XYZ file of C-alpha atoms in Angstrom:
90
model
C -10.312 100.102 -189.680
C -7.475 102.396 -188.419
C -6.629 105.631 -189.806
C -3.726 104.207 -192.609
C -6.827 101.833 -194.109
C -9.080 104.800 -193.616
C -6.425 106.725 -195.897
C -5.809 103.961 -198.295
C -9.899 103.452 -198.485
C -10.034 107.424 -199.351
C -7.516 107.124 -201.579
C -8.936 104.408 -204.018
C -12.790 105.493 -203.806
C -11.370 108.908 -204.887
C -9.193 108.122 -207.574
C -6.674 110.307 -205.598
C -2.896 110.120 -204.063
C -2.554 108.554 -200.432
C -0.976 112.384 -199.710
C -4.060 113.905 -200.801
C -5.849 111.609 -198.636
C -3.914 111.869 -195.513
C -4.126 115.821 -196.109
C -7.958 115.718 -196.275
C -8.567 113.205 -193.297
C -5.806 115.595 -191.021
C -7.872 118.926 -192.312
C -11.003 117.181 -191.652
C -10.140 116.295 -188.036
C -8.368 119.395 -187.441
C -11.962 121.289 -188.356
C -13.693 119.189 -186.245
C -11.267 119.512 -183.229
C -10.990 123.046 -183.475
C -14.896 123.455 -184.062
C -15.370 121.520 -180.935
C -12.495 123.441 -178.356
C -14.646 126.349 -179.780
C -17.567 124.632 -177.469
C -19.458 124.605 -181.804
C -21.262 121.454 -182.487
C -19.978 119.690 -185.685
C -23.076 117.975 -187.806
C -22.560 116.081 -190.755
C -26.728 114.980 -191.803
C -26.671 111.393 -192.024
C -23.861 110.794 -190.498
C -23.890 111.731 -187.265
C -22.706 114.585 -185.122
C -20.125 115.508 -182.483
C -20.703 117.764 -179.591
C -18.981 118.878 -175.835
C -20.870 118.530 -172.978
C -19.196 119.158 -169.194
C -18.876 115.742 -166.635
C -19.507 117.444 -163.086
C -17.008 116.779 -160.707
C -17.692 113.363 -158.790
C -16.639 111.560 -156.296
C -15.294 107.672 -157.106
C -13.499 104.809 -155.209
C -10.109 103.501 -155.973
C -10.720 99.652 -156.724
C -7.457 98.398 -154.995
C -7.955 100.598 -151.986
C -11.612 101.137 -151.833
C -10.378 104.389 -150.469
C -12.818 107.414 -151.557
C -10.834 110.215 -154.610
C -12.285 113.084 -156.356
C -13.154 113.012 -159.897
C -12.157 116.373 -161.423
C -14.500 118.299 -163.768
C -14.248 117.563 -167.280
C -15.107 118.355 -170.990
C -15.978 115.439 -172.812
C -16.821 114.985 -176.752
C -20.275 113.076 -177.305
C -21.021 111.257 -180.784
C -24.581 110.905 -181.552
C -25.099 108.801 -184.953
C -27.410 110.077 -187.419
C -30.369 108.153 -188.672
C -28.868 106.465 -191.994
C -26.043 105.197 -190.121
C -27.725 104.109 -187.831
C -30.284 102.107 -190.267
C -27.154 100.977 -192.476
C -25.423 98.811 -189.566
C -28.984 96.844 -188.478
């Protein structure tokens, strides 16, 4: 599903416009991106929930080369699922 059936999908179970939709999935996201650069933790019970963690700096090899390059540090987002979604897809 990509984010114009996630819209549509919103849309029907709703009984709403594809605007309102599109508005509510953006303003959703939005929360959760800004919550996040914040360094928050967004948690949605059931679901699942979204947090940052930091990737230490690394070393890694360049697979054409072989020749040894430096991984900078990086924030990453990590998605844990929650218990009912995880029971609903086995």
């Amino acid at each position: 599903m990509n984010k114009t059936e996630l819209i549509d999908a919103m849309a029907a179970d709703a009984g709403i416009t594809k605007a309102a939709a599109k508005k509510a999935l953006e303003s959703f996201l939005g929360n959760v991106e800004g919550s996040l650069k914040k360094g928050g933790r967004v948690s949605l019970v059931g679901f699942g929930s979204w947090s940052v963690s930091q990737r230490a700096a690394r070393e890694g090899r360049n697979p054409q080369t072989g020749k040894t390059i430096k991984i900078a540090a990086k924030n990453v987002v990590k998605f844990k699922a929650g218990t009912d979604l995880s029971n609903s897809v086995n």
